[in-house]
Short mmCIF file of C-alpha atoms in Angstrom, two decimals:
data_model
loop_
_atom_site.label_atom_id
_atom_site.label_comp_id
_atom_site.label_asym_id
_atom_site.label_seq_id
_atom_site.Cartn_x
_atom_site.Cartn_y
_atom_site.Cartn_z
CA MET A 1 0.46 14.80 70.43
CA ASP A 2 1.55 18.58 71.00
CA LYS A 3 0.68 21.08 68.62
CA GLU A 4 3.59 22.55 66.78
CA ARG A 5 3.30 26.14 64.94
CA ILE A 6 6.10 26.92 62.04
CA GLN A 7 5.60 30.97 61.21
CA GLY A 8 7.43 32.57 58.16
CA ASN A 9 7.03 34.41 55.07
CA PHE A 10 7.53 33.38 50.92
CA SER A 11 10.72 35.33 51.21
CA GLU A 12 12.49 33.21 53.11
CA ILE A 13 11.07 30.06 51.63
CA PRO A 14 8.69 30.25 48.57
CA PHE A 15 5.51 28.37 48.49
CA SER A 16 6.67 25.49 46.32
CA TYR A 17 9.33 24.79 49.07
CA LEU A 18 6.75 25.22 51.86
CA LEU A 19 4.23 22.61 50.61
CA PHE A 20 7.07 20.02 49.55
CA SER A 21 8.31 20.34 53.39
CA ILE A 22 4.67 20.06 54.72
CA TRP A 23 4.58 16.94 52.53
CA LYS A 24 7.96 15.46 53.14
CA SER A 25 7.05 15.47 57.09
CA GLU A 26 4.13 13.86 56.57
CA LYS A 27 2.40 16.36 58.64
CA SER A 28 -1.46 17.27 59.21
CA GLY A 29 -2.90 20.54 60.09
CA ASN A 30 -3.65 24.08 58.76
CA LEU A 31 -1.77 26.29 56.78
CA LYS A 32 -2.82 30.23 57.11
CA ILE A 33 -1.36 32.47 54.23
CA LYS A 34 -1.72 36.25 54.20
CA LYS A 35 -0.70 38.79 51.59
CA GLY A 36 -2.39 42.07 52.36
CA LYS A 37 -5.92 42.01 52.76
CA VAL A 38 -5.94 38.48 50.95
CA LYS A 39 -6.36 35.22 53.14
CA LYS A 40 -5.91 31.69 52.32
CA ASN A 41 -6.30 28.57 54.48
CA LEU A 42 -5.38 25.05 53.51
CA ASP A 43 -5.78 22.09 55.51
CA PHE A 44 -3.32 18.80 55.46
CA GLN A 45 -3.86 15.20 55.93
CA GLU A 46 -0.24 13.56 56.11
CA GLY A 47 1.57 16.02 54.15
CA ASN A 48 -1.26 16.04 50.87
CA ILE A 49 -4.04 19.00 50.55
CA ALA A 50 -7.03 17.86 52.10
CA VAL A 51 -10.58 19.26 50.15
CA VAL A 52 -12.88 19.83 52.92
CA SER A 53 -16.57 20.60 51.71
CA SER A 54 -17.12 23.11 54.89
CA SER A 55 -13.72 25.37 53.24
CA ILE A 56 -15.54 25.50 49.85
CA ASN A 57 -17.37 29.06 49.33
CA MET A 58 -20.06 27.83 47.35
CA LYS A 59 -20.91 31.48 46.16
CA GLN A 60 -17.48 31.72 44.39
CA PHE A 61 -17.22 28.24 43.06
CA LEU A 62 -20.62 28.64 41.77
CA GLU A 63 -19.58 32.31 39.59
CA ASN A 64 -16.10 30.34 38.73
CA LEU A 65 -18.80 27.85 36.83
CA ILE A 66 -20.28 30.86 35.21
CA SER A 67 -17.09 32.16 34.21
CA HIS A 68 -16.06 28.56 32.82
CA LYS A 69 -19.43 28.39 30.69
CA VAL A 70 -20.29 25.15 32.68
CA LEU A 71 -23.76 27.08 34.60
CA ASP A 72 -25.96 29.20 32.80
CA PHE A 73 -27.71 32.14 35.13
CA SER A 74 -30.47 30.25 35.27
CA SER A 75 -29.03 27.49 36.02
CA TYR A 76 -27.04 29.50 38.55
CA LYS A 77 -30.11 30.84 39.63
CA LYS A 78 -31.44 27.51 40.45
CA CYS A 79 -28.67 26.09 42.50
CA ASN A 80 -28.61 29.07 44.65
CA ASP A 81 -32.61 28.69 45.34
CA ILE A 82 -31.60 24.94 46.31
CA LEU A 83 -28.87 25.85 48.46
CA ALA A 84 -30.79 28.37 50.65
CA LYS A 85 -33.30 25.77 51.37
CA ASN A 86 -31.76 24.01 54.09
CA ASN A 87 -28.57 23.66 56.38
CA SER A 88 -27.73 20.33 54.78
CA SER A 89 -24.14 19.79 53.28
CA PRO A 90 -24.23 22.08 49.77
CA VAL A 91 -22.21 19.48 48.24
CA LYS A 92 -24.64 16.61 48.90
CA LYS A 93 -27.62 19.43 47.63
CA LEU A 94 -26.44 19.94 44.66
CA ILE A 95 -25.63 16.19 43.96
CA GLU A 96 -29.06 15.04 45.59
CA ASN A 97 -31.18 17.80 43.19
CA LYS A 98 -29.31 16.00 39.99
CA ILE A 99 -27.57 19.50 39.25
CA PHE A 100 -24.42 17.41 38.87
CA SER A 101 -23.19 13.90 39.15
CA PRO A 102 -20.48 13.41 42.18
CA ALA A 103 -17.60 12.59 39.71
CA SER A 104 -18.31 15.69 37.54
CA LEU A 105 -18.60 18.12 40.68
CA TRP A 106 -15.71 16.32 42.06
CA LYS A 107 -13.42 17.24 39.39
CA PHE A 108 -15.14 21.00 38.97
CA ILE A 109 -14.67 21.19 43.12
CA GLU A 110 -10.72 20.16 42.39
CA ASN A 111 -10.17 22.47 39.22
CA TYR A 112 -11.46 25.32 41.41
CA ILE A 113 -9.42 24.62 44.45
CA LYS A 114 -6.42 24.30 42.09
CA LEU A 115 -7.31 27.75 40.32
CA ASP A 116 -7.53 29.94 43.71
CA LEU A 117 -4.28 28.26 44.81
CA PHE A 118 -2.07 28.50 41.92
CA PRO A 119 -1.84 32.29 41.86
CA ILE A 120 0.53 31.68 45.27
CA PHE A 121 3.35 30.21 43.90
CA ASP A 122 4.18 33.75 42.68
CA TRP A 123 3.65 35.60 45.87
CA GLN A 124 7.06 37.10 46.48
CA GLN A 125 5.82 38.01 49.96
CA ALA A 126 3.29 36.69 52.32
CA GLU A 127 3.38 35.74 55.72
CA TYR A 128 2.24 32.13 56.33
CA SER A 129 1.77 29.71 59.67
CA PHE A 130 1.27 26.47 59.65
CA GLU A 131 -0.49 24.33 62.75
CA THR A 132 0.30 20.67 63.48
CA GLY A 133 -2.71 18.58 64.53
CA SER A 134 -5.59 16.17 63.00
CA ILE A 135 -8.04 18.16 61.04
CA SER A 136 -11.00 18.54 63.08
CA LYS A 137 -13.67 17.57 60.68
CA THR A 138 -11.92 14.55 59.34
CA GLU A 139 -15.48 13.12 57.77
CA GLU A 140 -15.65 16.46 55.35
CA ILE A 141 -12.84 15.65 53.46
CA LEU A 142 -13.70 15.20 50.20
CA PHE A 143 -10.15 14.07 48.55
CA LEU A 144 -6.80 14.85 48.93
CA LEU A 145 -4.50 16.61 46.30
CA PRO A 146 -1.28 14.73 46.04
CA THR A 147 1.21 17.88 47.37
CA LEU A 148 3.70 16.49 44.88
CA ASP A 149 1.90 16.22 41.43
CA PHE A 150 0.24 20.17 42.67
CA VAL A 151 3.88 21.74 43.45
CA LEU A 152 4.88 20.38 39.83
CA GLU A 153 1.84 21.63 38.28
CA GLY A 154 1.76 25.35 39.94
CA VAL A 155 5.69 25.77 39.33
CA ARG A 156 4.90 25.14 35.23
CA LEU A 157 1.82 28.00 35.53
CA MET A 158 4.33 30.29 37.60
CA LYS A 159 4.74 33.65 35.80
CA SER A 160 7.08 35.18 38.29
CA GLU A 161 11.06 35.62 37.16
CA LYS A 162 11.75 37.30 40.30
CA VAL A 163 10.55 34.38 42.61
CA ILE A 164 12.20 31.54 40.62
CA LYS A 165 15.72 33.45 40.40
CA ASN A 166 15.96 34.33 44.15
CA HIS A 167 15.49 30.97 44.80
CA LEU A 168 18.59 29.86 42.00
CA PRO A 169 21.69 29.20 42.80
CA GLN A 170 24.64 31.22 41.02
CA ASP A 171 25.47 30.22 37.59
CA GLU A 172 28.66 29.23 38.86
CA VAL A 173 27.28 26.45 40.96
CA THR A 174 27.18 22.69 40.23
CA ILE A 175 23.68 21.04 40.59
CA HIS A 176 23.12 17.59 41.18
CA ILE A 177 20.39 15.31 40.21
CA LEU A 178 19.06 13.20 43.11
CA SER A 179 17.18 9.94 43.05
CA PRO A 180 14.81 9.85 45.86
CA ASP A 181 12.42 6.70 46.71
CA TYR A 182 9.40 9.29 45.84
CA LEU A 183 10.57 9.73 42.03
CA ASN A 184 8.11 7.18 40.70
CA LYS A 185 5.34 9.27 42.37
CA ILE A 186 5.42 12.12 40.17
CA LYS A 187 4.80 12.94 36.63
CA LEU A 188 7.48 14.76 34.99
CA ASN A 189 7.34 15.64 31.57
CA TYR A 190 9.64 15.27 28.84
CA LEU A 191 10.92 18.98 29.38
CA GLU A 192 11.82 18.23 32.59
CA LYS A 193 13.47 14.74 31.86
CA TYR A 194 15.21 16.62 28.94
CA ILE A 195 16.71 19.22 31.82
CA ILE A 196 17.26 16.39 34.31
CA SER A 197 19.49 15.09 31.34
CA LEU A 198 21.38 17.74 30.51
CA ILE A 199 21.89 18.53 34.48
CA GLU A 200 23.53 14.72 34.83
CA LYS A 201 25.85 15.65 31.45
CA GLU A 202 27.43 19.33 32.34
CA GLY A 203 26.43 19.99 36.15
CA LYS A 204 27.27 23.54 36.28
CA LEU A 205 24.25 25.80 35.90
CA LYS A 206 26.15 28.33 33.49
CA LYS A 207 26.79 25.28 31.25
CA ILE A 208 23.07 23.94 31.52
CA PHE A 209 21.79 27.57 30.80
CA SER A 210 23.94 27.62 27.48
CA PHE A 211 23.40 24.30 25.94
CA SER A 212 19.56 24.27 26.84
CA GLU A 213 17.30 24.18 23.90
CA LEU A 214 14.43 25.52 26.10
CA GLY A 215 15.77 28.78 26.68
CA GLU A 216 16.99 30.17 29.89
CA LYS A 217 13.60 31.19 31.21
CA GLU A 218 12.30 28.02 30.66
CA THR A 219 15.06 26.02 32.01
CA GLN A 220 15.26 28.73 35.36
CA LYS A 221 11.60 27.58 36.10
CA ILE A 222 12.12 23.61 35.70
CA ILE A 223 15.17 23.82 37.51
CA PHE A 224 13.54 25.92 40.22
CA ALA A 225 10.77 23.04 39.99
CA LEU A 226 13.52 20.02 40.58
CA LEU A 227 15.00 22.03 43.10
CA SER A 228 11.57 22.96 44.99
CA LEU A 229 10.66 19.10 44.65
CA GLU A 230 14.26 18.08 46.12
CA ILE A 231 14.80 15.85 42.92
CA ALA A 232 17.87 18.73 42.16
CA SER A 233 20.60 19.95 44.99
CA TYR A 234 23.52 22.24 45.42
CA MET A 235 26.08 23.05 47.90
CA LYS A 236 25.36 25.99 49.74
CA GLU A 237 27.48 28.75 48.63
CA SER A 238 28.94 30.53 51.85
CA SER A 239 28.34 34.45 52.07
CA LEU A 240 31.05 35.66 51.15
CA SER A 241 31.47 39.40 49.78
CA ASP A 242 33.00 39.86 46.20
CA GLN A 243 36.24 40.97 47.22
CA GLY A 244 38.77 38.89 47.86
CA LEU A 245 39.92 36.32 50.57
CA SER A 246 41.55 36.87 53.47
CA LYS A 247 43.90 34.25 55.01
CA ASP A 248 41.16 33.75 57.92
CA GLU A 249 38.29 33.13 55.08
CA LEU A 250 40.90 31.10 53.45
CA ARG A 251 41.13 28.79 56.23
CA ARG A 252 37.81 28.49 57.14
CA ILE A 253 36.93 27.57 53.35
CA ILE A 254 39.57 25.11 53.40
CA GLU A 255 38.34 23.53 56.73
CA ILE A 256 34.88 23.23 55.60
CA PHE A 257 35.78 21.61 52.37
CA ASN A 258 37.91 18.81 54.22
CA LYS A 259 35.19 17.97 56.13
CA LYS A 260 33.21 17.16 53.56
CA CYS A 261 36.00 15.42 51.71
CA PHE A 262 36.37 13.58 55.14
CA TYR A 263 32.55 12.48 55.14
CA ILE A 264 32.97 11.10 51.78
CA SER A 265 35.98 9.43 51.90
CA LYS A 266 34.34 8.01 55.13
CA TYR A 267 30.89 6.99 53.87
CA ILE A 268 32.20 5.25 50.88
CA SER A 269 35.10 3.11 53.14
CA LYS A 270 32.12 2.30 55.07
CA GLU A 271 30.50 0.56 51.71
CA ILE A 272 33.21 -1.28 50.21
CA GLY A 273 36.75 -0.80 52.38
CA PRO A 274 40.00 0.22 52.00
CA VAL A 275 39.83 0.30 48.23
CA ALA A 276 37.43 3.56 48.80
CA ILE A 277 40.48 6.08 48.72
CA ASN A 278 41.55 4.40 45.38
CA ILE A 279 38.28 5.41 43.89
CA LEU A 280 38.23 8.77 45.03
CA GLY A 281 41.93 9.79 44.09
CA LYS A 282 41.40 8.26 40.57
CA CYS A 283 38.40 10.96 40.38
CA ILE A 284 40.75 13.66 41.08
CA GLU A 285 43.54 12.35 38.62
CA ASP A 286 40.11 12.22 35.93
CA ILE A 287 39.15 16.00 36.39
CA ARG A 288 42.73 17.24 37.21
CA PRO A 289 42.94 18.37 33.72
CA SER A 290 39.98 21.03 34.22
CA LEU A 291 41.13 22.10 37.15
CA SER A 292 42.54 25.82 37.84
CA ASN A 293 46.52 26.02 37.55
CA LEU A 294 46.27 26.01 41.49
CA PHE A 295 44.94 22.42 42.01
CA LYS A 296 47.60 21.16 39.11
CA GLY A 297 49.78 19.57 41.68
CA ILE A 298 46.44 18.64 44.59
CA SER A 299 46.52 14.92 45.95
CA LEU A 300 44.30 13.31 48.58
CA ASP A 301 45.45 12.29 52.19
CA THR A 302 44.61 9.04 53.52
CA ASP A 303 41.65 10.06 55.37
CA GLY A 304 40.49 11.67 51.61
CA LYS A 305 41.24 15.14 52.42
CA VAL A 306 42.57 17.22 50.05
CA LEU A 307 46.26 18.51 50.92
CA LEU A 308 45.72 22.34 50.23
CA ASP A 309 48.51 23.75 52.56
CA PHE A 310 49.67 25.71 49.46
CA ALA A 311 47.04 27.65 49.21
CA LEU A 312 48.13 28.94 52.52
CA LYS A 313 52.18 28.63 52.32
CA LYS A 314 52.32 29.88 48.77
CA SER A 315 52.63 33.50 47.56
CA ILE A 316 48.99 33.66 45.77
CA ASN A 317 46.98 36.75 46.14
CA PHE A 318 43.75 35.44 47.33
CA GLN A 319 42.54 39.29 47.49
CA ARG A 320 42.31 39.41 43.58
CA ASN A 321 38.89 38.02 43.07
CA GLU A 322 39.47 36.27 39.89
CA ILE A 323 41.85 33.93 41.54
CA LYS A 324 38.81 33.79 44.53
CA LYS A 325 36.87 32.97 42.01
CA ALA A 326 38.84 29.89 40.42
CA PHE A 327 39.67 28.54 43.70
CA LEU A 328 36.14 28.28 44.87
CA ASN A 329 34.83 26.87 41.54
CA ASP A 330 37.92 24.35 41.55
CA LEU A 331 36.79 23.41 45.29
CA ASP A 332 32.97 22.54 43.80
CA GLU A 333 34.46 20.52 40.81
CA ILE A 334 36.41 18.45 43.32
CA LEU A 335 33.32 18.21 45.34
CA ALA A 336 31.07 17.01 42.39
CA ALA A 337 33.69 14.53 41.03
CA GLU A 338 33.75 12.38 44.30
CA ILE A 339 29.82 12.96 44.85
CA LEU A 340 29.76 11.36 41.14
CA ALA A 341 32.34 8.84 42.02
CA VAL A 342 30.11 7.55 44.89
CA LYS A 343 26.89 7.41 42.77
CA LYS A 344 28.78 5.41 40.29
CA THR A 345 30.48 3.20 42.94
CA LEU A 346 26.79 2.69 45.18
CA GLY A 347 23.99 3.89 43.20
CA ASN A 348 21.48 6.77 43.18
CA GLU A 349 20.33 6.14 46.35
CA HIS A 350 23.60 6.40 48.11
CA GLU A 351 24.60 9.98 46.15
CA SER A 352 20.83 11.21 47.44
CA ILE A 353 21.90 10.32 50.90
CA LEU A 354 25.35 11.56 50.90
CA VAL A 355 24.20 15.33 49.26
CA LYS A 356 21.84 15.88 52.16
CA ASN A 357 24.27 14.96 54.60
CA LEU A 358 26.85 17.31 52.96
CA GLU A 359 24.55 20.14 53.29
CA LYS A 360 24.00 19.83 57.22
CA ILE A 361 27.92 20.01 57.46
CA GLU A 362 28.21 23.64 59.22
CA GLU A 363 29.27 26.26 57.50
#
């Protein structure tokens, strides 16, 4: 297999997103990270982090054990004397000389690796390069760190509010909870389950922050974790200014929106037939009272598109920012309602597939 090199910066994709992307693609290879003079190397085997014996800095490892009072200085000196005697594996020498039991040494190594990598989650800027390919020394792999658990644990310990905020959507955006097939592999705690329940009830980020008993900062961190692991998702916003909408921008937004509505209609119709348009029509009727006055007279076409000609034909001043905001919020509400209708009709798995495919529709 030809090797592939992926390069970038954490300013574009945070560490948690990058790790998940490698896991999701089940890639093997080596990830190099550089921030100033600091360099880190991670090996991966089929998406999970591979801890390789030769990559462990034994001096730092033993010093870490001293700092955590696992070793005293005399034991530390004894370890160094043993490691200096010959060229065999340092891990094997520590076990054969009965310094550690195999189980305890493996646990100490795991903790050391995690503590070394956790600070990277807070890095706002760092260059990375991931080169795919099999690990050259597979016989030196001590164990695999499950990437999903590691990402969740790392985000829980994050201190950088800036990294988290930089990768969250605007407050007016609606968040969706997905049900990926790997969800049962992730050990969510009761706080994360609480936020998932709140997202399912409220949807819009602004409301979630308002209702959450955890406070905004902790809620933001959990939502960031859910987005990192693709347990939650949202529709990407178009890159429009804070000014009003021109006629051309309005046409483009309507065109993209109706592409998504048409796709939803086509998707659900494929599963349940012509009755699909009635289900989507009912969901529009159900949310009509919560929409702004702009949308009080909307209806669905037979192909599932929302009839929005009024927006272009009526003398509505879309140059006013508050009208633009209300219009875009209503579009989000309609899409969220239709996605929920798919979830209720077809189930969580179909909702997850639908949301991911909608995100691919060009904006």
